Structure formats: structure tokens, C-alpha cells
PDB file of C-alpha atoms and ligand atoms in Angstrom:
ATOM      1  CA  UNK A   1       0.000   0.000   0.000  1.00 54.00           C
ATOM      2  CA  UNK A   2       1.361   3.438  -0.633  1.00 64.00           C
ATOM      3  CA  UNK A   3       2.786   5.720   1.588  1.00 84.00           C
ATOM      4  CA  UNK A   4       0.708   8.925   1.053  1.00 95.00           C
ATOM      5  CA  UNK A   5      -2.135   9.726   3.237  1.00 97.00           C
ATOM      6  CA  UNK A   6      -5.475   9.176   2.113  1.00 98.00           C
ATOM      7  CA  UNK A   7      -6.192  12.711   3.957  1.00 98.00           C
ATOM      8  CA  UNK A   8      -3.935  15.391   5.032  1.00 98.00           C
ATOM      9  CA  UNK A   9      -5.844  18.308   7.073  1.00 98.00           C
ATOM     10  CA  UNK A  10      -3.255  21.009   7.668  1.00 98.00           C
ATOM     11  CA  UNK A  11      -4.193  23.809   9.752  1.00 98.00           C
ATOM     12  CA  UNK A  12      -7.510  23.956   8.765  1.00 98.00           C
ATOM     13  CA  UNK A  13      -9.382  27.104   9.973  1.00 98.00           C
ATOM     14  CA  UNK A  14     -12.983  27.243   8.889  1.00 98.00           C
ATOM     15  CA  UNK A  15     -15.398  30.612   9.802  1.00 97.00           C
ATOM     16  CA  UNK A  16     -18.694  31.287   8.698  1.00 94.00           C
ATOM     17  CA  UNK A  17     -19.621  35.127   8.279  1.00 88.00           C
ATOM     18  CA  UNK A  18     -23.482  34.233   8.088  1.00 72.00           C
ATOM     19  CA  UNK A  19     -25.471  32.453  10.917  1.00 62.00           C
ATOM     20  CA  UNK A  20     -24.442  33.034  14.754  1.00 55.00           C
ATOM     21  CA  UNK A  21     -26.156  34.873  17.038  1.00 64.00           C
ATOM     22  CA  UNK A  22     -26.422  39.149  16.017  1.00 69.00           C
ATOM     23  CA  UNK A  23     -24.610  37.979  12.954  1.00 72.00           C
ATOM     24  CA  UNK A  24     -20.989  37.831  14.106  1.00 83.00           C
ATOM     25  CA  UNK A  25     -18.827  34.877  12.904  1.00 90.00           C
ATOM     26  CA  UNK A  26     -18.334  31.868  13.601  1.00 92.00           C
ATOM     27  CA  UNK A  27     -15.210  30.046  14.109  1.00 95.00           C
ATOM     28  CA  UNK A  28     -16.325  26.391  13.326  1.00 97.00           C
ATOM     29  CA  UNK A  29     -12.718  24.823  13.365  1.00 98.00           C
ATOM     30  CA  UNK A  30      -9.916  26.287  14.526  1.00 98.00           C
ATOM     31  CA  UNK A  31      -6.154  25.751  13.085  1.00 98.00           C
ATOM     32  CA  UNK A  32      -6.990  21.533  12.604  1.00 98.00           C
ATOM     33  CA  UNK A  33      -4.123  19.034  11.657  1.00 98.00           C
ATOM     34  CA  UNK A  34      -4.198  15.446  11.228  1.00 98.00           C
ATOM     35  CA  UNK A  35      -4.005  12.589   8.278  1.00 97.00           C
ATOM     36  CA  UNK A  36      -5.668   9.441   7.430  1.00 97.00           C
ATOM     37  CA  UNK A  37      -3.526   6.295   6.511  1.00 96.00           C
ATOM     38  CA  UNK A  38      -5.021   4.432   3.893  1.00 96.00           C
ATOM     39  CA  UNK A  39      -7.166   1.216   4.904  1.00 95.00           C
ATOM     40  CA  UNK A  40      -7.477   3.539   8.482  1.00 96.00           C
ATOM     41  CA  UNK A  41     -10.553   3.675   9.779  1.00 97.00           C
ATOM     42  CA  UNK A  42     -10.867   7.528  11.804  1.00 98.00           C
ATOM     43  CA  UNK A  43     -13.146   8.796  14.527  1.00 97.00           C
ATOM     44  CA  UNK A  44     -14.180  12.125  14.895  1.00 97.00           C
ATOM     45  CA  UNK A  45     -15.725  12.708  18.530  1.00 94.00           C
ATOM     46  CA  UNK A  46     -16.729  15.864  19.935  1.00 92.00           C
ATOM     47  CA  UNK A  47     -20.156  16.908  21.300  1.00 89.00           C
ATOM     48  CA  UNK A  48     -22.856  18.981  19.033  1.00 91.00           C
ATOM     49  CA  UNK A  49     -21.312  22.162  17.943  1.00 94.00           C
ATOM     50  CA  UNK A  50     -17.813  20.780  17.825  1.00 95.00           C
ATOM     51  CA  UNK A  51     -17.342  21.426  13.975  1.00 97.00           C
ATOM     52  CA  UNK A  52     -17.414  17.630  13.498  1.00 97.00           C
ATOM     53  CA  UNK A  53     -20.254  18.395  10.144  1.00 96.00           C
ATOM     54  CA  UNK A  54     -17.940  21.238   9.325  1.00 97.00           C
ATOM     55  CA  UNK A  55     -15.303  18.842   9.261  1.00 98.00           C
ATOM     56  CA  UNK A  56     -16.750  15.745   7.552  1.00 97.00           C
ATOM     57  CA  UNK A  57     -17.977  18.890   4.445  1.00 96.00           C
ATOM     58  CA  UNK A  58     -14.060  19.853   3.890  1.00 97.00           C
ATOM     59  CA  UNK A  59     -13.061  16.750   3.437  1.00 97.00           C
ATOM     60  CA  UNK A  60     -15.645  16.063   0.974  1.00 96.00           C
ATOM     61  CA  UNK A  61     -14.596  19.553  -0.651  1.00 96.00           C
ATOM     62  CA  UNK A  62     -17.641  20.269  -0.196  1.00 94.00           C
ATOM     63  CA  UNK A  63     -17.269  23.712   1.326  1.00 95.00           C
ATOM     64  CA  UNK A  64     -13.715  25.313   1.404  1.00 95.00           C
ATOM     65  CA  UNK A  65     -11.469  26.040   4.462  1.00 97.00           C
ATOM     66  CA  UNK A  66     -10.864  29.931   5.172  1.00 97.00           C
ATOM     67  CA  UNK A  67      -7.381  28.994   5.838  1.00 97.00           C
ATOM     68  CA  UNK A  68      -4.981  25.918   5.695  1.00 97.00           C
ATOM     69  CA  UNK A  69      -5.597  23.287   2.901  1.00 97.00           C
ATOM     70  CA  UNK A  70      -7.194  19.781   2.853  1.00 97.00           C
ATOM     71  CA  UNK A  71      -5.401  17.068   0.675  1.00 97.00           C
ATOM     72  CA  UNK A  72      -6.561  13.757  -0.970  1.00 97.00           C
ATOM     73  CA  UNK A  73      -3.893  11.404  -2.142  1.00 96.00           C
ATOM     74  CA  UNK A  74      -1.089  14.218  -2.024  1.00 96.00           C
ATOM     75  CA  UNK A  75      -3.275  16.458  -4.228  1.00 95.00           C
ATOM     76  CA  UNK A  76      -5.122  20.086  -2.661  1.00 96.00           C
ATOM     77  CA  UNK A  77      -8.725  18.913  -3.273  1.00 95.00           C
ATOM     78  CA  UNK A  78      -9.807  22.443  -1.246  1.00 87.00           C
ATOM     79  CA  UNK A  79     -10.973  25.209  -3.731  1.00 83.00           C
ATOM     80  CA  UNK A  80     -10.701  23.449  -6.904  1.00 89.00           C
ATOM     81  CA  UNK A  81     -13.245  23.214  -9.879  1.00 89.00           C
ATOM     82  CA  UNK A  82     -15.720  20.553  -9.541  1.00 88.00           C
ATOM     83  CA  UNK A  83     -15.293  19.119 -13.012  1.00 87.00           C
ATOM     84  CA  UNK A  84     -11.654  18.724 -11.850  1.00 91.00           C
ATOM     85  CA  UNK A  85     -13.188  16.662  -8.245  1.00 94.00           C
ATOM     86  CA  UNK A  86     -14.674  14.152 -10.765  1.00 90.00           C
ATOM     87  CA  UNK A  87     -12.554  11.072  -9.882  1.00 92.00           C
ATOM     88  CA  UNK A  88     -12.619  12.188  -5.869  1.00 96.00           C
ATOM     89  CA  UNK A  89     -16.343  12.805  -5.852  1.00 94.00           C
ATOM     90  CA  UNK A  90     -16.123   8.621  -7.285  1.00 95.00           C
ATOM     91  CA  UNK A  91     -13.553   7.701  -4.628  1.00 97.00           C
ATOM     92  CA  UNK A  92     -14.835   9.722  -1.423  1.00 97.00           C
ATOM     93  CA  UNK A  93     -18.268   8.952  -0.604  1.00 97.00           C
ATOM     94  CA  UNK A  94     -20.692  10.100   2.102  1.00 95.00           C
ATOM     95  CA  UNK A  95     -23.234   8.013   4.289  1.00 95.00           C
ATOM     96  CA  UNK A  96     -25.588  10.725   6.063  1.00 92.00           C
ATOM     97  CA  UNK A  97     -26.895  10.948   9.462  1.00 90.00           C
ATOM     98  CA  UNK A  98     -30.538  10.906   9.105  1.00 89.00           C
ATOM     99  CA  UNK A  99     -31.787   8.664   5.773  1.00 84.00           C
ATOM    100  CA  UNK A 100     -35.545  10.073   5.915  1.00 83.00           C
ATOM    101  CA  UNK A 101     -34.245  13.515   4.596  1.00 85.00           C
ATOM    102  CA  UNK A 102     -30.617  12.930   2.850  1.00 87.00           C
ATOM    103  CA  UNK A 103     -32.842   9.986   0.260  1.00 92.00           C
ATOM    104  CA  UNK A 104     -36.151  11.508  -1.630  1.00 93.00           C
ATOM    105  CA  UNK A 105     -38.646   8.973  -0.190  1.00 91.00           C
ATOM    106  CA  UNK A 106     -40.607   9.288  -3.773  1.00 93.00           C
ATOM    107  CA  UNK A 107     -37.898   7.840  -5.883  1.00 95.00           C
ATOM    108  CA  UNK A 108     -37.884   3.766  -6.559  1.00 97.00           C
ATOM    109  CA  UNK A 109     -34.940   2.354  -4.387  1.00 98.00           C
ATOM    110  CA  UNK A 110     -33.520   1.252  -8.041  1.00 98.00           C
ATOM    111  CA  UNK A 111     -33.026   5.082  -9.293  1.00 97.00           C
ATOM    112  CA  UNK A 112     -31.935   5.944  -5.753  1.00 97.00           C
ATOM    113  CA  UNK A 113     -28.908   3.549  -6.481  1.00 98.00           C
ATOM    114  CA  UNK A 114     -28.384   4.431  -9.981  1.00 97.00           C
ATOM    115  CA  UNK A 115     -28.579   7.672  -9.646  1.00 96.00           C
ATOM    116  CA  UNK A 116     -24.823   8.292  -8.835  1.00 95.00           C
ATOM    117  CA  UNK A 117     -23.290   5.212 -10.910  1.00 96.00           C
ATOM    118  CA  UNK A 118     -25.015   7.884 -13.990  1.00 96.00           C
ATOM    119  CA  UNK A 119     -24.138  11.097 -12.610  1.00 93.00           C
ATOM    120  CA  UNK A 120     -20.214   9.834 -12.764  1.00 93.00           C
ATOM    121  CA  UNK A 121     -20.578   8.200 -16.064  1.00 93.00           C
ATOM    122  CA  UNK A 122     -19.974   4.549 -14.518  1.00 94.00           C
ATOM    123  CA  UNK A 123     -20.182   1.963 -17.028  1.00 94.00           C
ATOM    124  CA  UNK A 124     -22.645  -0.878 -15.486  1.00 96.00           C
ATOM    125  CA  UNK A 125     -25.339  -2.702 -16.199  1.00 97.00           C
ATOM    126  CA  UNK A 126     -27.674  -1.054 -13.570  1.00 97.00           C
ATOM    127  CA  UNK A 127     -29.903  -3.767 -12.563  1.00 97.00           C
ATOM    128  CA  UNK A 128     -27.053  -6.132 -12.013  1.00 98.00           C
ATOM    129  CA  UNK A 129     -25.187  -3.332 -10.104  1.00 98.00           C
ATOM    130  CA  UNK A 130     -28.115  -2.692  -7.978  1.00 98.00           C
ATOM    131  CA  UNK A 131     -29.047  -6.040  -6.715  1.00 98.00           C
ATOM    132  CA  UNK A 132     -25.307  -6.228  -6.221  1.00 98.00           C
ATOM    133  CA  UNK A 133     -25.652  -3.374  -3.984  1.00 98.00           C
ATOM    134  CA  UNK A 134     -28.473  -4.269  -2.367  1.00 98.00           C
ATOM    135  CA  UNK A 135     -27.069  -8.010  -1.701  1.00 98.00           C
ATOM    136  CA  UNK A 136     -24.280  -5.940   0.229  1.00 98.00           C
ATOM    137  CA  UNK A 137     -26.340  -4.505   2.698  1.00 98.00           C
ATOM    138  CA  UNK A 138     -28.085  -7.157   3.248  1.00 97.00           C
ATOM    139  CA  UNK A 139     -31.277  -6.365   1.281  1.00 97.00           C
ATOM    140  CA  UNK A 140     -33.625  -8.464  -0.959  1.00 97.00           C
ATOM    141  CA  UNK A 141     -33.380  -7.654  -4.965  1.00 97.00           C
ATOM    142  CA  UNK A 142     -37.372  -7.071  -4.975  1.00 97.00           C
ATOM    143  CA  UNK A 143     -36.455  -3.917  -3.112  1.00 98.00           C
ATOM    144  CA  UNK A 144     -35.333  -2.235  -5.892  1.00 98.00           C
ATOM    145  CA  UNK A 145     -38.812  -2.059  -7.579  1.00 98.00           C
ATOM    146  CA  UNK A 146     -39.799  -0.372  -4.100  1.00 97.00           C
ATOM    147  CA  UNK A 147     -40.201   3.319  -3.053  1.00 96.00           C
ATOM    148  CA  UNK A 148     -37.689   4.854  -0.191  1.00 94.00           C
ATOM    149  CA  UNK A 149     -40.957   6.028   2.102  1.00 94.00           C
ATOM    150  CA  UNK A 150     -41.649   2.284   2.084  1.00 96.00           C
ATOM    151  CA  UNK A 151     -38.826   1.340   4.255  1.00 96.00           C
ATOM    152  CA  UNK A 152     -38.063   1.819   8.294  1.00 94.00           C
ATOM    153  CA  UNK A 153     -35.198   4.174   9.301  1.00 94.00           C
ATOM    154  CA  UNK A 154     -32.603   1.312   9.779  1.00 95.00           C
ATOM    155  CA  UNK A 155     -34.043  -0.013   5.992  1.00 96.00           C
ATOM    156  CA  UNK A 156     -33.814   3.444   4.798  1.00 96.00           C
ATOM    157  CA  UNK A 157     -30.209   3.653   5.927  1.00 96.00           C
ATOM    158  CA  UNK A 158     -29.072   0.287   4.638  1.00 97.00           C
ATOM    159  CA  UNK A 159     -29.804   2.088   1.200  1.00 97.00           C
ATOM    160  CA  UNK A 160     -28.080   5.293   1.926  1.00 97.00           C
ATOM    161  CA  UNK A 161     -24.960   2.997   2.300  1.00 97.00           C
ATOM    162  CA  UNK A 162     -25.910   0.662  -0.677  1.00 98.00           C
ATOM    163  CA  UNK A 163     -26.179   4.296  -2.440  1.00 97.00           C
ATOM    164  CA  UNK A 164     -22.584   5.294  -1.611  1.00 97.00           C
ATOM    165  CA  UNK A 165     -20.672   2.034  -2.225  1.00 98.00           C
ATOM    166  CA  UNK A 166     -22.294   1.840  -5.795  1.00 97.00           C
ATOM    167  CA  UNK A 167     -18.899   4.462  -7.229  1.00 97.00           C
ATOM    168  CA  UNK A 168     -16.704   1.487  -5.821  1.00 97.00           C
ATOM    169  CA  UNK A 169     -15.438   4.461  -3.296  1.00 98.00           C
ATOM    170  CA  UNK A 170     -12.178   3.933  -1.906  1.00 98.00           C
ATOM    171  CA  UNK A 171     -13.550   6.402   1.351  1.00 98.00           C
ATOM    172  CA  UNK A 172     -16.816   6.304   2.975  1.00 98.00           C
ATOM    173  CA  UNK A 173     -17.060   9.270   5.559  1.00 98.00           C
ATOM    174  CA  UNK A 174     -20.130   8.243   7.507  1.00 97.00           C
ATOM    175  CA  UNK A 175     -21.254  11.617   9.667  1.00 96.00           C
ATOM    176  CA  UNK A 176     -23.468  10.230  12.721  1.00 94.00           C
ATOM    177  CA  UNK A 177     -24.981   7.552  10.181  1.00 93.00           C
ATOM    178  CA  UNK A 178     -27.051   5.692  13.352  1.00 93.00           C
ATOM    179  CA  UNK A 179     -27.737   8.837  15.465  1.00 91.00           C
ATOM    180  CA  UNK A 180     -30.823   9.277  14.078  1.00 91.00           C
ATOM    181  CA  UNK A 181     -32.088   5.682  14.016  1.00 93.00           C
ATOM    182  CA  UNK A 182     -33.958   3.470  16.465  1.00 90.00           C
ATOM    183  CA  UNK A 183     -31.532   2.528  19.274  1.00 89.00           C
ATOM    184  CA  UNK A 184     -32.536  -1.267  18.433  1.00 89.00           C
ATOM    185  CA  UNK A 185     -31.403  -1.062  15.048  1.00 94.00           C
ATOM    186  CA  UNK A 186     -28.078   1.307  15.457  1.00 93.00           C
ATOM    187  CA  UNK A 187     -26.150  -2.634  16.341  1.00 93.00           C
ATOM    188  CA  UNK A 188     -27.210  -4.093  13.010  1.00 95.00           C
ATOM    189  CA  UNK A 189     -25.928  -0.681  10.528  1.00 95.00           C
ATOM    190  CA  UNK A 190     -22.496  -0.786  12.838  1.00 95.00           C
ATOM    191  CA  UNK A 191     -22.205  -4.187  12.290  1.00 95.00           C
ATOM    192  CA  UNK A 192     -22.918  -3.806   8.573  1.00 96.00           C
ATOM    193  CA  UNK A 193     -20.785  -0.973   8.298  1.00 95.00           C
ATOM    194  CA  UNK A 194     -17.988  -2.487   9.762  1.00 94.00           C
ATOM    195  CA  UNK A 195     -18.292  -5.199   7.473  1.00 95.00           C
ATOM    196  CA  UNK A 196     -18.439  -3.507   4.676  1.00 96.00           C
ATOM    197  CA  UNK A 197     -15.451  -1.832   5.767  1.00 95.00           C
ATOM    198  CA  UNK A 198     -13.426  -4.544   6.344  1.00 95.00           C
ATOM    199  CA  UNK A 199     -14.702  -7.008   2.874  1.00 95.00           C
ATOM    200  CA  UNK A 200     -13.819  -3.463   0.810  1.00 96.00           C
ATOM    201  CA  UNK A 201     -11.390  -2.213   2.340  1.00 96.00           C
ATOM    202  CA  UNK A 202     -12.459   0.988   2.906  1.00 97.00           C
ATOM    203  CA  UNK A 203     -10.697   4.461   4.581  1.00 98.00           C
ATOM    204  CA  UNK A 204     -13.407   5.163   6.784  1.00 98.00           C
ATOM    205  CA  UNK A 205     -14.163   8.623   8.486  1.00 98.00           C
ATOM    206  CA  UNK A 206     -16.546   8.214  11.221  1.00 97.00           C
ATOM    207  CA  UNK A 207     -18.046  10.972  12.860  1.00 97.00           C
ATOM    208  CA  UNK A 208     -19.645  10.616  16.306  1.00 93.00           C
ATOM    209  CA  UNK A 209     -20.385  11.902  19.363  1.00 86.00           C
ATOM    210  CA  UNK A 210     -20.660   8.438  21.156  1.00 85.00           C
ATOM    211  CA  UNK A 211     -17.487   7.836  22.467  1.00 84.00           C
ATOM    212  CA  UNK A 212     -18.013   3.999  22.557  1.00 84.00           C
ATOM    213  CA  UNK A 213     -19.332   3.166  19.012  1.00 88.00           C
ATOM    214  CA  UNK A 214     -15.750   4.707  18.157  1.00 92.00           C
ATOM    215  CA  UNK A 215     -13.986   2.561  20.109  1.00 89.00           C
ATOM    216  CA  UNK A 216     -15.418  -0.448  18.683  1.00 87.00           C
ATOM    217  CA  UNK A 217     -14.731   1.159  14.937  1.00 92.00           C
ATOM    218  CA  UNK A 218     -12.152   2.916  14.809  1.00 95.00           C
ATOM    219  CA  UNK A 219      -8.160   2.337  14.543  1.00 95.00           C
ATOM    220  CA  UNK A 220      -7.626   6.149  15.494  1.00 96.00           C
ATOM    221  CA  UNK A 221      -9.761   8.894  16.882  1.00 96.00           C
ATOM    222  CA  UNK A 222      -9.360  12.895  16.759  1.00 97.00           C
ATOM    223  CA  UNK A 223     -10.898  14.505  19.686  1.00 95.00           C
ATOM    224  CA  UNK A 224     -12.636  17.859  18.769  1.00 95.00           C
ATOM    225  CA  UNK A 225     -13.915  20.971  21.610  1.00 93.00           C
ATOM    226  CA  UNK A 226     -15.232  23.820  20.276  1.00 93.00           C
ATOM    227  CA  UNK A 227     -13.761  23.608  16.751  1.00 97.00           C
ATOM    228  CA  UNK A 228     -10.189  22.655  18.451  1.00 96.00           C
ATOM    229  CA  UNK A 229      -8.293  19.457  18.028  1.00 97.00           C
ATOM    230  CA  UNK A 230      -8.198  18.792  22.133  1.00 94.00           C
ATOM    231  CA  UNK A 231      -6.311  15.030  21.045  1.00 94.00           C
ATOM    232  CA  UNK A 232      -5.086  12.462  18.447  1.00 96.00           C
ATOM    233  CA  UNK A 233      -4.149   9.040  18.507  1.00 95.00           C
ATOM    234  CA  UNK A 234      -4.557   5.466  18.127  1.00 95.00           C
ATOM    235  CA  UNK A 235      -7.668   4.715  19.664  1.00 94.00           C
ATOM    236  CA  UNK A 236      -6.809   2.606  22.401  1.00 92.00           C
ATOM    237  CA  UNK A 237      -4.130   4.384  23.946  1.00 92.00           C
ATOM    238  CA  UNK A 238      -6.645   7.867  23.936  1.00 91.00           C
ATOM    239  CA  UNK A 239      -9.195   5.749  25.338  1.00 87.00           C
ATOM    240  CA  UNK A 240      -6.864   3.908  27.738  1.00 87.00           C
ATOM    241  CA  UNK A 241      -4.692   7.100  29.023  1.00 86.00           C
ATOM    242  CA  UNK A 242      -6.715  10.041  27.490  1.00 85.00           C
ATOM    243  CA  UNK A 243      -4.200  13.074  27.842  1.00 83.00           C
ATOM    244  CA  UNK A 244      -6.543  15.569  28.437  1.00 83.00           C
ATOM    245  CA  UNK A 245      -9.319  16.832  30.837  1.00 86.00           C
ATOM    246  CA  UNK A 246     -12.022  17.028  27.866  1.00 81.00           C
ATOM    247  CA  UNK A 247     -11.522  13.884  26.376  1.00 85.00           C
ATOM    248  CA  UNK A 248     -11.966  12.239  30.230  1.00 86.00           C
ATOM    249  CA  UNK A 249     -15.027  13.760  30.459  1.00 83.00           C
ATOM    250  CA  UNK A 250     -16.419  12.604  27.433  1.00 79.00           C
ATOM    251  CA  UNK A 251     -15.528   9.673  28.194  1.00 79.00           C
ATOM    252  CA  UNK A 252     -16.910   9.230  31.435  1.00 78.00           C
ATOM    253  CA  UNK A 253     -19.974  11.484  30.701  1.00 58.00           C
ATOM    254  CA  UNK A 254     -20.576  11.845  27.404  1.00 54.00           C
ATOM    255  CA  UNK A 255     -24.827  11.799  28.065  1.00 51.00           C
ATOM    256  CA  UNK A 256     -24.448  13.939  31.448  1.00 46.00           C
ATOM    257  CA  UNK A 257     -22.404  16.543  29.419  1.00 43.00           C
ATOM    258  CA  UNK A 258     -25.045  17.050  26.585  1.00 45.00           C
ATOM    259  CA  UNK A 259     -27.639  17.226  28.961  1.00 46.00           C
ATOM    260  CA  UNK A 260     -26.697  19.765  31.238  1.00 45.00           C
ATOM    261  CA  UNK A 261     -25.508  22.223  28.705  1.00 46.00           C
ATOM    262  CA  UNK A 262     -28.988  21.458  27.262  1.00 45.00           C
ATOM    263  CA  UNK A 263     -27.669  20.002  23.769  1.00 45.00           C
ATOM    264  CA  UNK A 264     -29.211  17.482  21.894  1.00 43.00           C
ATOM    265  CA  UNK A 265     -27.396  14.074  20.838  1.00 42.00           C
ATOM    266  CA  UNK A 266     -28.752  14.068  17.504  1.00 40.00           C
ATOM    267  CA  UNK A 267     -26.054  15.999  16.025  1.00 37.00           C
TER     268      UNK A 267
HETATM  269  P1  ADP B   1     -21.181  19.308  14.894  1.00 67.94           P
HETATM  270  O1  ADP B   1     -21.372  18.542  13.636  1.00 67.94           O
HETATM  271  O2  ADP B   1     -20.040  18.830  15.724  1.00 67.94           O
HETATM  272  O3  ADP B   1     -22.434  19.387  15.715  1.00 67.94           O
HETATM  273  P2  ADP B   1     -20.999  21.640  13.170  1.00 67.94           P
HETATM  274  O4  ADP B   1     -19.824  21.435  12.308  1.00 67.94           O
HETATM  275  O5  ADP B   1     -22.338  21.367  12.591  1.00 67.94           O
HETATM  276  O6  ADP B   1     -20.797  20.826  14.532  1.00 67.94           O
HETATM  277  O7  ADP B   1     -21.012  23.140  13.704  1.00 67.94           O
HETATM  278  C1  ADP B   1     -19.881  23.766  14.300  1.00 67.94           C
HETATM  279  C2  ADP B   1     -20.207  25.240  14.523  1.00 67.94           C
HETATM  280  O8  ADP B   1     -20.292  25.915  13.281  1.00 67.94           O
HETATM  281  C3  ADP B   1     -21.526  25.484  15.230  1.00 67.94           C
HETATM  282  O9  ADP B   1     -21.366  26.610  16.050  1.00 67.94           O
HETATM  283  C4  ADP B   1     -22.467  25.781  14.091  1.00 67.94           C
HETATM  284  O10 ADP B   1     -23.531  26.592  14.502  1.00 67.94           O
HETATM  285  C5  ADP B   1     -21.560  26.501  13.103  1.00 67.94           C
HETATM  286  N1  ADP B   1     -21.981  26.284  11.702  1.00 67.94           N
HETATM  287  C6  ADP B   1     -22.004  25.109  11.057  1.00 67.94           C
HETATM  288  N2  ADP B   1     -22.399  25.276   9.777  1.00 67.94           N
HETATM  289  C7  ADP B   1     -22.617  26.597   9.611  1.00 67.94           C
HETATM  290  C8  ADP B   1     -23.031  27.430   8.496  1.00 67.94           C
HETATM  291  N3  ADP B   1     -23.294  26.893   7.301  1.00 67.94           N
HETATM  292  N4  ADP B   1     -23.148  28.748   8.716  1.00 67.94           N
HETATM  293  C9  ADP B   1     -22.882  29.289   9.934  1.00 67.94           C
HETATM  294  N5  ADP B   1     -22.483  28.582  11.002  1.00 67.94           N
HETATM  295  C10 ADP B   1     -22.343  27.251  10.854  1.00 67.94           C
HETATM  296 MG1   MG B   2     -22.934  17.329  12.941  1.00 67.94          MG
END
């Protein structure tokens, strides 16, 4: 495997000028550094407001940093053309948070899954693709004839991934993918996800603010507070010996924290 990082994040700084309370900015990350080995599979922890969104939208050049740069493969991917982010919007793929908005419950599960694999030009025969895809998440074929508002939350989300391995993406950057689901069903998408992970061997970003779902996924974690990279490291050492105060008290309080400073766990 090569040497180059799938991700390089050097000093990322990211403010927004618009939203914020009487309009001032906001400083969503602040000076952010860290890379992602290939095959690696990342957390990003921090509780709601932490810039983990912000984060997981830069690396999908999806918005650009004020200041520092984000690379993919040892190329700048921040602040370039789209038609020149074809082949990284086929390799880097994103699994939402909440399935019920980020797939339009009126479109047939079959367009749903074709719908990228024609937007990059992919060269498949769709049906075969699809019930390919389907068969990966663990979903009957006959689905495909099927309508997204037809299908639970945990369904819903099996489809969302289905939807993002279709490119053959060599990243899947999944931000909260079971924090809006069912606590019953969150088990089965981890599962599935790490799966998948592991039979495609997938770079996987994993953004969360449940400190133990990362520790059961995830090779290394980056601690974020306030938009601030508190901590870095192999997971098991931050977990075992966490080096500073914040990252303690996430771990030891994570649903404590969020409730007395009245935030929500949904994002
Ligand atoms: P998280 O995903 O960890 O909950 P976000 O990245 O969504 O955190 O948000 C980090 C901070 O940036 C928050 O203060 C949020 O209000 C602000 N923010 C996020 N997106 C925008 C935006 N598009 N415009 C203005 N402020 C934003
Ligand atoms: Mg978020």
C-alpha cells in the first residue's frame, strides 16, 4: 500500500460570516491538523457544535477552508473546480446521518442507487449493479422495484450505504450515520458498516459523538472541543490514558455533558 495519506488536514481554519447569534462569525474549526492512513478507519468525537459536520464537508470539498488546505492522495482537493473533483467525488463517498431527509422517499430504491453510478458516467449494467448493492447490505433484490418512504429508518439507511458504495469508493465518511435511528437497530448498521469496511477495504471517516461506538470502529480517533483538536491518537491508547481533561469527560460522561448544557445528541 502506498505511503501517502489518504487525507492530510493542515491547519484547517474554517469561519462562517453568516449564521451566529447578532450575525458575528463563527469560528467552526480552529487551526486543525491530522491525516488518514489508507485502509485507516478515523473517529471524529466531539459533542454537538464541535465542527465535526464542518469537518466531515471539507473533506468532501464540499465547502472550502478559510485557511490551511485539505489534501486527498497528495493532491489540494480544497478550492478546486468541480469538473476537476470528478474522480474524488467517485472515490470519497458520504453516508448521512438521518436517511428520511438525505434519500427523496418518492424515488424507486432502483433510481436511488443508480442515480450516482449515472451522474459519474460509470459503465454498469444497472440492474445487475443494484441487486449487487443491495445483496451488500443485506437487502432483498425485490427492493429495488420499491419506493424509499416504504422502508423503516434502519431499511432506509441500509440504502443510503448501498447508495454510496455503488462508485466502488475507496472512502466512505459516515457523519453520525445511526444517530438518528432506532436505538434497536443502530447494532445491526455498525455491524454492517464495519463489514463492509473490512470485505472493501475501505478508509473510513466516522463521525460521532458516542465515544463507545468509536472505540469499537475505529483504529484512530481525533478529539474535537469547540472547533479545536483537544487530542489524536490510536484509539486505544486515547481511550486507555486520554491526555486531556475534555476527552476524560467525554468519556466518562458523554450523556451527562449534553444534557446539562442542554444540547441534543442528535447531532
Ligand atoms: P457538529 O457537527 O459537531 O455538531 P458543526 O460542524 O455542525 O458541529 O457546527 C460547528 C459550529 O459551526 C456550530 O457553532 C455551528 O452553529 C456553526 N456552523 C455550522 N455550519 C454553519 C453554516 N453553514 N453557517 C454558519 N455557522 C455554521
Ligand atoms: Mg454534525
Amino acid at each position: 500500500m502506498s505511503d501517502i495519506p489518504t487525507f492530510e488536514v493542515d491547519s484547517v481554519t474554517k469561519v462562517y460570516q453568516s449564521r451566529g447569534r447578532r450575525g458575528q462569525a463563527v469560528e467552526a474549526l480552529r487551526d486543525i491538523s491530522f491525516t488518514v492512513a489508507p485502509g485507516q478507519s478515523l473517529g471524529v468525537v466531539g459533542e454537538s457544535g464541535s465542527g465535526k459536520s464542518t469537518l466531515s464537508r471539507l473533506l468532501l470539498a464540499l465547502e472550502r477552508p478559510t485557511s490551511g488546505s485539505v489534501r486527498y492522495r497528495g493532491e489540494v482537493i480544497s478550492g478546486r473546480r468541480e469538473r476537476d473533483l470528478r474522480d474524488f467525488r467517485r472515490h470519497v463517498q458520504i453516508v448521512f446521518q438521518d436517511p428520511m431527509s438525505s434519500l427523496d422517499p418518492r424515488m424507486r430504491v432502483h433510481d436511488l442507487l443508480a442515480e450516482p453510478l449515472r451522474a459519474l458516467h460509470i459503465d454498469v449494467d444497472e440492474g445487475e449493479r443494484v441487486r449487487e448493492l443491495l445483496a451488500s447490505v443485506e437487502m432483498p433484490a425485490a427492493a429495488a422495484r420499491r419506493y424509499a418512504y416504504q422502508f423503516s429508518g434502519g431499511q432506509r439507511q441500509r440504502i443510503a450505504i448501498a447508495r454510496a458504495l455503488g462508485p466502488s469508493p475507496e472512502v466512505l465518511i459516515a457523519d453520525e450515520p445511526v444517530s438518528a435511528l432506532d436505538v434497536s437497530v443502530r447494532a445491526q448498521i455498525l455491524n454492517l458498516l464495519t463489514g463492509l469496511v473490512r470485505d472493501f477495504n475501505l478508509t473510513m471517516v466516522f463521525v460521532s459523538h458516542d465515544m463507545a461506538v468509536v472505540r469499537h470502529l475505529c483504529d484512530s480517533v481525533v478529539v474535537l472541543y469547540r472547533g479545536r483538536l483537544v487530542e489524536t491518537g490510536a484509539t486505544e491508547e486515547v481511550f486507555e490514558q486520554p491526555r486531556e481533561d475534555y476527552t476524560r469527560e467525554l468519556l466518562a460522561a458523554a450523556p451527562r455533558l449534553r444534557a446539562q448544557r442542554g444540547l441534543t445528541p442528535s447531532n
